[in-house]
CSV table of C-alpha atoms and ligand atoms in Angstrom, one decimal:
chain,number,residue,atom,x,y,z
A,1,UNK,CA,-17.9,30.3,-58.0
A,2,UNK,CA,-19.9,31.4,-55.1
A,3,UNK,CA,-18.7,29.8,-52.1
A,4,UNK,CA,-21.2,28.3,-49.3
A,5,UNK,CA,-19.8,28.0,-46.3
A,6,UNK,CA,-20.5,26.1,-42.6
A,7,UNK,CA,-19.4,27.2,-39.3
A,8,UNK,CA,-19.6,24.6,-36.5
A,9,UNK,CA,-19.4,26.1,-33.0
A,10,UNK,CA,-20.0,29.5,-34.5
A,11,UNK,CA,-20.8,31.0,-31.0
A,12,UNK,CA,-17.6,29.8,-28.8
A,13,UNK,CA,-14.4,31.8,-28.6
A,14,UNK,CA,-13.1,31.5,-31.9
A,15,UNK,CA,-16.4,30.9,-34.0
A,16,UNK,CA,-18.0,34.5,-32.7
A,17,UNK,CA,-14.9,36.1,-34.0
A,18,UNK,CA,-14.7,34.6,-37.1
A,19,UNK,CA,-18.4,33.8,-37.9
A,20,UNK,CA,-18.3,37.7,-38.9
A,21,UNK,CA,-15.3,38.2,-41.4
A,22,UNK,CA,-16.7,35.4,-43.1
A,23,UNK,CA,-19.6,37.2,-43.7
A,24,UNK,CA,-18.1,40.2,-44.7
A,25,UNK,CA,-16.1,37.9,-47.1
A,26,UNK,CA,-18.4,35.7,-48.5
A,27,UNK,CA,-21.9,37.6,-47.9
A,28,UNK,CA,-24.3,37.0,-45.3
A,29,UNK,CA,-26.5,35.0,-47.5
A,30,UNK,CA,-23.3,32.4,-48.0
A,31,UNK,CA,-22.1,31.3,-44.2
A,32,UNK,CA,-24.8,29.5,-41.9
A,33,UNK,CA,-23.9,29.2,-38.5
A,34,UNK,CA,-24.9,26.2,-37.3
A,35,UNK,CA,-25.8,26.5,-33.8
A,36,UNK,CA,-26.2,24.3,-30.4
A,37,UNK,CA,-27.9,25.3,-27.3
A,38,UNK,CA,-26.4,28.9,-26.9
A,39,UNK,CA,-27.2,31.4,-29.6
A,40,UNK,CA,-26.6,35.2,-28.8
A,41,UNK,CA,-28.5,38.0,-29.6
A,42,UNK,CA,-25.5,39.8,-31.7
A,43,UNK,CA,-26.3,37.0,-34.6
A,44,UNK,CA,-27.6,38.2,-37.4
A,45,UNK,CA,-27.6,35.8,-40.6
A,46,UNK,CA,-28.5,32.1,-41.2
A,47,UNK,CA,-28.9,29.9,-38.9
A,48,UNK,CA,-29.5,26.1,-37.8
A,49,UNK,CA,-29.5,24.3,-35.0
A,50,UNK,CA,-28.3,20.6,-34.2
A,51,UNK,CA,-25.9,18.5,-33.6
A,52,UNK,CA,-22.5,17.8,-35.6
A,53,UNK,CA,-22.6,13.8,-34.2
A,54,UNK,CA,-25.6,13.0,-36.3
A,55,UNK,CA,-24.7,12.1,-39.9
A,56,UNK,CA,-28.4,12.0,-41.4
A,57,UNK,CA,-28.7,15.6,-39.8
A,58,UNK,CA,-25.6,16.9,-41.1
A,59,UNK,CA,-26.2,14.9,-44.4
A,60,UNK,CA,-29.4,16.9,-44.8
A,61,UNK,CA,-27.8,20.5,-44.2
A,62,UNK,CA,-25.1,19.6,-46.5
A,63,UNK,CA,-27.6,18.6,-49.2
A,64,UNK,CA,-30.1,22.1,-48.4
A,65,UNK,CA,-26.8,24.4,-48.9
A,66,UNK,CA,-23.8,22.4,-50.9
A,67,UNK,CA,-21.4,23.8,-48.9
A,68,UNK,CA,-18.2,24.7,-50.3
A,69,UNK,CA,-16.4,25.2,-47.1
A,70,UNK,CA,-16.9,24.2,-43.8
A,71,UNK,CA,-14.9,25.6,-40.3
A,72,UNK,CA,-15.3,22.6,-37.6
A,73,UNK,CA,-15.2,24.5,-34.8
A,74,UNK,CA,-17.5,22.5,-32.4
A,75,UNK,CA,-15.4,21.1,-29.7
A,76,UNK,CA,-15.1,20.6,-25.7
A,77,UNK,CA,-12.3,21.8,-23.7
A,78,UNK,CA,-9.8,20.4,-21.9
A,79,UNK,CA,-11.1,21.5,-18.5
A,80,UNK,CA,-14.6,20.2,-19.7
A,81,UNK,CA,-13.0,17.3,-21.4
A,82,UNK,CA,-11.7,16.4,-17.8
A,83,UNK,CA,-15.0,16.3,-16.7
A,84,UNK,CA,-16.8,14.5,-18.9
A,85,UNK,CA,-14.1,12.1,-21.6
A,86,UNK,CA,-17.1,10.3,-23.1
A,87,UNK,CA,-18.5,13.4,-24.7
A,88,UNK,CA,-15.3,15.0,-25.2
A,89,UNK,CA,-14.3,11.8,-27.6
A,90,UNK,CA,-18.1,11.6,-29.1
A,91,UNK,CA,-18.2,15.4,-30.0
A,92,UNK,CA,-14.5,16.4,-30.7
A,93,UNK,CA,-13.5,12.8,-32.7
A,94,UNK,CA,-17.3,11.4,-33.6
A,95,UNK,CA,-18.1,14.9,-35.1
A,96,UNK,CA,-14.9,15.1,-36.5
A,97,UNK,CA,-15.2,11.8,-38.1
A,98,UNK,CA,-18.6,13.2,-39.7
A,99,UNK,CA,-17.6,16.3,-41.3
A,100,UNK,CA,-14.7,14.4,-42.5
A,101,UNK,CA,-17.6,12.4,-44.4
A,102,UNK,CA,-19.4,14.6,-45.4
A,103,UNK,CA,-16.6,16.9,-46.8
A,104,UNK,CA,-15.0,14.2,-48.6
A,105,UNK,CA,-18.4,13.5,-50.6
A,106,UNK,CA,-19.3,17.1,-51.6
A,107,UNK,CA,-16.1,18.0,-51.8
A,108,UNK,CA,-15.6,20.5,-49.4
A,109,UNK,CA,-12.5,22.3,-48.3
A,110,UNK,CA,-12.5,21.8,-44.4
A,111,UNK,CA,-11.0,23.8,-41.2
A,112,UNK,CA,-10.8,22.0,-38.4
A,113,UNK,CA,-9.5,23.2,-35.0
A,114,UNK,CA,-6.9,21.5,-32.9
A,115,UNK,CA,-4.5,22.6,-30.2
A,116,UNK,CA,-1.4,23.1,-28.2
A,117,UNK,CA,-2.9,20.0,-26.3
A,118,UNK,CA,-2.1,17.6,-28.8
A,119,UNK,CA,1.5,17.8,-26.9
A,120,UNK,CA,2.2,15.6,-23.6
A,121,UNK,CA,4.9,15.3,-21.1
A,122,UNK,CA,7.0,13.6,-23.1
A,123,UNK,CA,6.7,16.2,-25.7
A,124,UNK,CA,10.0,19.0,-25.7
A,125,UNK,CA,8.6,21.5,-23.6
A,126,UNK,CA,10.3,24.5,-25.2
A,127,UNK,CA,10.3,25.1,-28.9
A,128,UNK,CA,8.6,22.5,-29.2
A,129,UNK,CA,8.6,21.2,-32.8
A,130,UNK,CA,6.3,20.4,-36.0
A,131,UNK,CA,6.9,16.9,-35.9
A,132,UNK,CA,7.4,15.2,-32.5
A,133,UNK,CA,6.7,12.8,-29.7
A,134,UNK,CA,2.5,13.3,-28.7
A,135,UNK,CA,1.5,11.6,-26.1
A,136,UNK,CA,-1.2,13.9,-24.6
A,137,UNK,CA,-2.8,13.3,-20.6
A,138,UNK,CA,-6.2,14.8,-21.3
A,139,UNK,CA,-8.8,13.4,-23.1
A,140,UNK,CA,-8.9,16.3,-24.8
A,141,UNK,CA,-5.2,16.1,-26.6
A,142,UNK,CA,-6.7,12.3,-27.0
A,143,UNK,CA,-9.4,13.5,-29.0
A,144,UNK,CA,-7.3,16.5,-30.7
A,145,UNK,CA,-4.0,13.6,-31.7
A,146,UNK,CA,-6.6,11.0,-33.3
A,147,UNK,CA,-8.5,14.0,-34.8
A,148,UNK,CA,-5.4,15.3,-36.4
A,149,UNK,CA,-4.8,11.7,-37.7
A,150,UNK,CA,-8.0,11.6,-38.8
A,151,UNK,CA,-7.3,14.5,-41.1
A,152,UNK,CA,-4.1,13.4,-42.2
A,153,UNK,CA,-6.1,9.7,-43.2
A,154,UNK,CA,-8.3,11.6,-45.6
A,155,UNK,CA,-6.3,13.7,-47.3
A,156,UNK,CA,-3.8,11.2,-48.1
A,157,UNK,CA,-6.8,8.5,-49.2
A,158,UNK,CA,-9.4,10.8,-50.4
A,159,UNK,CA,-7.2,13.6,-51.4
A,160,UNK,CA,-9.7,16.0,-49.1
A,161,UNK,CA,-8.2,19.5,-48.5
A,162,UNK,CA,-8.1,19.3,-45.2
A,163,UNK,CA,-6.2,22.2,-43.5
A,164,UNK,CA,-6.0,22.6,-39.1
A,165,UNK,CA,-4.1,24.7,-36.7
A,166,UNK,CA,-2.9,24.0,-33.3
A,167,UNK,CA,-4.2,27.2,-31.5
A,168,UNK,CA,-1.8,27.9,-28.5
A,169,UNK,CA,-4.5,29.7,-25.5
A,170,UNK,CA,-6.8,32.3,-27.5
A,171,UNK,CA,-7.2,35.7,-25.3
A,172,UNK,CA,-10.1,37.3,-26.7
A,173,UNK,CA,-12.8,40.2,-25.3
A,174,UNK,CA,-15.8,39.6,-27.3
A,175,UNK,CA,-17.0,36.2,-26.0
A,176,UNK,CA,-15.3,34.1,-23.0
A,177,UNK,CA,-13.6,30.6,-23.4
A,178,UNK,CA,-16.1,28.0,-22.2
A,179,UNK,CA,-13.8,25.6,-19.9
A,180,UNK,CA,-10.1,25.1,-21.3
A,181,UNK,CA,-6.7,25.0,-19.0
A,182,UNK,CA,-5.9,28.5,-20.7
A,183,UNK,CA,-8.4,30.1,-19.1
A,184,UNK,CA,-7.1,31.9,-16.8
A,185,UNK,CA,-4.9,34.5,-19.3
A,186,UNK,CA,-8.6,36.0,-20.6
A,187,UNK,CA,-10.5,36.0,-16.9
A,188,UNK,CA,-7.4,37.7,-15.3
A,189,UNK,CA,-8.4,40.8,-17.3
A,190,UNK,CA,-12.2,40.9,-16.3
A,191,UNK,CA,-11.2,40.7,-12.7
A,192,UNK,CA,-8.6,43.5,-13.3
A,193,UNK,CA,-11.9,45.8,-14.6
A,194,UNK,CA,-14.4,44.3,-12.7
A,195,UNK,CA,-12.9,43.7,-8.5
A,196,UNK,CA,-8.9,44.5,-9.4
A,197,UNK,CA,-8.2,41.2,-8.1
A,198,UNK,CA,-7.8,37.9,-9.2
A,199,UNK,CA,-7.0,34.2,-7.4
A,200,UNK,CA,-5.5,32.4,-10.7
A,201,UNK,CA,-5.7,28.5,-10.8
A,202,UNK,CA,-2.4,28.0,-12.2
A,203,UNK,CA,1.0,28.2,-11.1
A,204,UNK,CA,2.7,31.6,-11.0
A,205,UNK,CA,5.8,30.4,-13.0
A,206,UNK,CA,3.6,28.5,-15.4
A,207,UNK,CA,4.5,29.6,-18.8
A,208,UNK,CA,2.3,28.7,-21.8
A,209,UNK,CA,1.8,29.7,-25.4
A,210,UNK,CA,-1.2,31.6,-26.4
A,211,UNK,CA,-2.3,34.3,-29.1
A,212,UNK,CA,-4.7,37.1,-29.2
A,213,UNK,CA,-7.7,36.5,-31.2
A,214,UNK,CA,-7.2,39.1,-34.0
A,215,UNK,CA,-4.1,37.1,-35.1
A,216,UNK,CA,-5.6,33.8,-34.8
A,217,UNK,CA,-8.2,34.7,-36.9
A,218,UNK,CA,-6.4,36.1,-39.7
A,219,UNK,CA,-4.0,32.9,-39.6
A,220,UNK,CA,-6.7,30.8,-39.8
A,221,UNK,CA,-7.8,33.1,-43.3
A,222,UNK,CA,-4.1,32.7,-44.3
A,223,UNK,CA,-4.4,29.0,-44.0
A,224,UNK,CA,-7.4,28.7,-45.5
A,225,UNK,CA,-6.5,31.3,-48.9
A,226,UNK,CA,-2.9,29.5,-49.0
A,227,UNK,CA,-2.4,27.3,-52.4
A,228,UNK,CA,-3.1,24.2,-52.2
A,229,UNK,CA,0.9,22.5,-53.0
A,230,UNK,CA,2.2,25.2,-50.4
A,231,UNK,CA,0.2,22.8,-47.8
A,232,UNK,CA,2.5,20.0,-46.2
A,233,UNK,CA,1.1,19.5,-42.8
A,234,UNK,CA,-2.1,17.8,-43.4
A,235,UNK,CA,-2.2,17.2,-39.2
A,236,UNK,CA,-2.4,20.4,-37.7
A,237,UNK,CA,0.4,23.1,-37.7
A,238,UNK,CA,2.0,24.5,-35.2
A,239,UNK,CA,0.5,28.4,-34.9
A,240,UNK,CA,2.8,30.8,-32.7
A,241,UNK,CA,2.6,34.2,-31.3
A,242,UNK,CA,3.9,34.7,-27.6
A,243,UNK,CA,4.4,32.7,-24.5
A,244,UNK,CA,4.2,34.3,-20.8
A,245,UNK,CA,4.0,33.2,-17.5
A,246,UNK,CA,1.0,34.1,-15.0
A,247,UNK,CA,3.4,36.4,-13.2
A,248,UNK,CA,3.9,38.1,-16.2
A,249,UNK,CA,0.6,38.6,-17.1
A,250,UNK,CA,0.2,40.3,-13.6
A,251,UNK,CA,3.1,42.5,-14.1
A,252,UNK,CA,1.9,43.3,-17.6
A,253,UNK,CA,-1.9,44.3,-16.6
A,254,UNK,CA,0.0,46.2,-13.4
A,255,UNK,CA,1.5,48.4,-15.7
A,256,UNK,CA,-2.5,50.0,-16.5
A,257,UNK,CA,-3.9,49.2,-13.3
A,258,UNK,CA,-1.1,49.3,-10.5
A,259,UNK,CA,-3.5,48.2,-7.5
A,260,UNK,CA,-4.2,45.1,-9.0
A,261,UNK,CA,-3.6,42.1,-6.6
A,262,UNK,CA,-3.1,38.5,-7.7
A,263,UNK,CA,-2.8,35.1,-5.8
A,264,UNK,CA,-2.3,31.8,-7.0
A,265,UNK,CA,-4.4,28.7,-6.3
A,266,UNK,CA,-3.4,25.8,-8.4
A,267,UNK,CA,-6.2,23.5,-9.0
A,268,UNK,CA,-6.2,20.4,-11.3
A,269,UNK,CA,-6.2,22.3,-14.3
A,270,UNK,CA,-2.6,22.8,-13.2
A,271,UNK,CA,-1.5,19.1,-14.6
A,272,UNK,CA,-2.4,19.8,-17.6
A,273,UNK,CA,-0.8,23.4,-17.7
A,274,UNK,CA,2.5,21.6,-17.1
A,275,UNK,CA,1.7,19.1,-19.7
A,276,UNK,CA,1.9,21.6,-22.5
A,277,UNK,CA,4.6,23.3,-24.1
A,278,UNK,CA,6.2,26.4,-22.6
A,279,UNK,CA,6.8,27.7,-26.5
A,280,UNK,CA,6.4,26.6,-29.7
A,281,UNK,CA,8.0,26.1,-32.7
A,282,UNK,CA,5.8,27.6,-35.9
A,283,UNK,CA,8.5,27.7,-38.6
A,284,UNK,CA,6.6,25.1,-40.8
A,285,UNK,CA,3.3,27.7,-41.0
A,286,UNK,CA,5.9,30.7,-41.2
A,287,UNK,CA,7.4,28.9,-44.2
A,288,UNK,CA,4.7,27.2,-46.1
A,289,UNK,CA,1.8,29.8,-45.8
A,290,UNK,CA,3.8,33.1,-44.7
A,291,UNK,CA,2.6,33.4,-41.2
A,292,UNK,CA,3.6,35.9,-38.9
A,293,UNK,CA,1.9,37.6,-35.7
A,294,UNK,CA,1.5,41.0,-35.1
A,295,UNK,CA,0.4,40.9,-31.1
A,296,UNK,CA,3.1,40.9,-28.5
A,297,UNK,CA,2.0,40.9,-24.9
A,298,UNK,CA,2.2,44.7,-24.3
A,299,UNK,CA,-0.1,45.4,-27.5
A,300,UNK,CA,-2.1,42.7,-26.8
A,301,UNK,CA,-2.7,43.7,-22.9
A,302,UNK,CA,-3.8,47.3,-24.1
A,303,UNK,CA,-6.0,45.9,-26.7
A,304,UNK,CA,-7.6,44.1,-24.3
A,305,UNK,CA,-8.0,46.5,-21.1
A,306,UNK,CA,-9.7,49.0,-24.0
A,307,UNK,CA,-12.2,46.6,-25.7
A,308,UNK,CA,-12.9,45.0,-22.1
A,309,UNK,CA,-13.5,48.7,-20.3
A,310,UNK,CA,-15.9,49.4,-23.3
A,311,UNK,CA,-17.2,46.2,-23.2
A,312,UNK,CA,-18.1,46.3,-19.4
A,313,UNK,CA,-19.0,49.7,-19.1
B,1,LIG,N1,-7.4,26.8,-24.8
B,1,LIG,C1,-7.5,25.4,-24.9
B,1,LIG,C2,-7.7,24.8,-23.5
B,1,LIG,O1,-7.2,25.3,-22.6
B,1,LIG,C3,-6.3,24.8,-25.5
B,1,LIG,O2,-6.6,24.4,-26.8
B,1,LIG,O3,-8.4,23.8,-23.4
């Protein structure tokens, strides 16, 4: 069977990464991207442009292309989300809510995206596990628990294969984050090129889990190929790779670029920092679908001065 397959928030972080392998998997003339406000230049297959909150809209793509599988990547950020709740809950839950809809009726296998954020203070901070206390501050981890609820609702009632991953902070070269807490661990390597200095808005001890993009993107494929009874978490799983404080960071990115001088200015996206987990236990993914990372933080710092010196010239 040919597949037909939706991205949602094709251009962001994750989606620009991933929009491509799914067209080298499936065929350009298989994956539409559907598109916001922001579409780059680099795009080159099908497109459409809307918005994932309106169900007659999405009702009408769905019955133009039968998709087969959809990626629900359109989301805000938790710095964004701080901002401005009432469209964080509309786009994050409302969409959610939509494509949960729609997937159900055509039968669609669905990605959806959630996050570290899902976590709170009351959370364990280290290792922290599958199944545990979340009771998120942000509006954002709001949205992301009663998304992953949402999820859980419909596969149990519908019997929709729903699959989702709780990306830790995604460091990436090709496109920039667009207004999360994790920030800072991608734009600390463009001022390193760029001015070889950098005043980072969280704490210098603040440890956090993140990932570089190449794995997330090939767990997300591992996810999405595993067999449907190897499946048990129909919330989100728990997706690890490597946690590092700021400081660490710095010393890392010294180690290429010696004169590079850092300063830390906490802002309030330091609240939420200290709201997540310092590390993560993954053992359910590494179990059920066989996942393992590849990217510790000296690989992962190299990768990233090279692609980003190419990048910026
Ligand atoms: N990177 C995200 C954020 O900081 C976490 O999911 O908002």
């Amino acid at each position: 069977m040919t597949e037909k397959v939706l991205v949602t928030g094709p251009f962001g972080q994750i989606g620009s990464e991933l929009l491509p392998e799914l067209q080298n998997r499936y065929g350009e003339e298989n994956v539409v991207a559907l598109g916001h406000r922001h579409i780059p230049d680099w795009y080159d297959g099908i497109l459409e442009q809307g918005d994932v909150r309106e169900k007659e809209f999405m009702t009408e793509l769905f019955e133009k292309y039968e998709f087969t599988q959809v990626y629900h990547l359109a989301s805000l950020l938790s710095a964004v989300g701080e901002k401005r709740p009432h469209l964080a809950w509309t786009v994050n839950v409302k969409g959610l809510k939509v494509m949960l809809d729609l997937a159900k009726e055509w039968d669609s296998k669905l990605f959806w995206a959630s996050s570290i954020a899902v976590f709170g203070p009351t959370s364990p901070l280290d290792n922290t596990p599958q199944h545990t206390i979340l009771e998120p501050v942000t509006m954002y981890g709001v949205t992301k628990v009663s998304g992953e609820l949402l999820c859980q609702y419909y596969h149990e009632r519908y019997g929709l294969d729903v699959r989702s991953i709780r990306y830790p902070g995604l460091i990436s070269w090709k496109e920039e984050p667009g207004g999360g807490t994790t920030d800072y661990a991608v734009e600390i390597f463009y001022k390193a090129i760029e001015e070889g200095e950098y005043t980072c808005f969280v704490k210098e001890d603040t440890k956090l889990p993140m990932m570089y993009m190449e794995d997330a993107i090939r767990g997300t494929l591992m996810l999405m190929d595993a067999d449907e009874e190897d499946i048990d978490v129909r919330t989100s799983y728990n997706h690890s790779a490597l946690s590092f404080t700021a400081k660490e960071l710095e010393e890392e990115i010294k180690k290429h670029i010696p004169d590079f001088e850092v300063s830390y200015e906490p802002d309030e996206r330091q609240k939420t920092a200290d709201s997540w987990p310092n590390t993560i236990d993954d053992s359910a993914a590494r179990e059920d679908w066989g996942w393992e990372h590849e990217y510790d933080l000296e690989r992962m710092t190299e990768v990233m001065l090279k692609n980003l010196r190419e990048k910026l010239g």
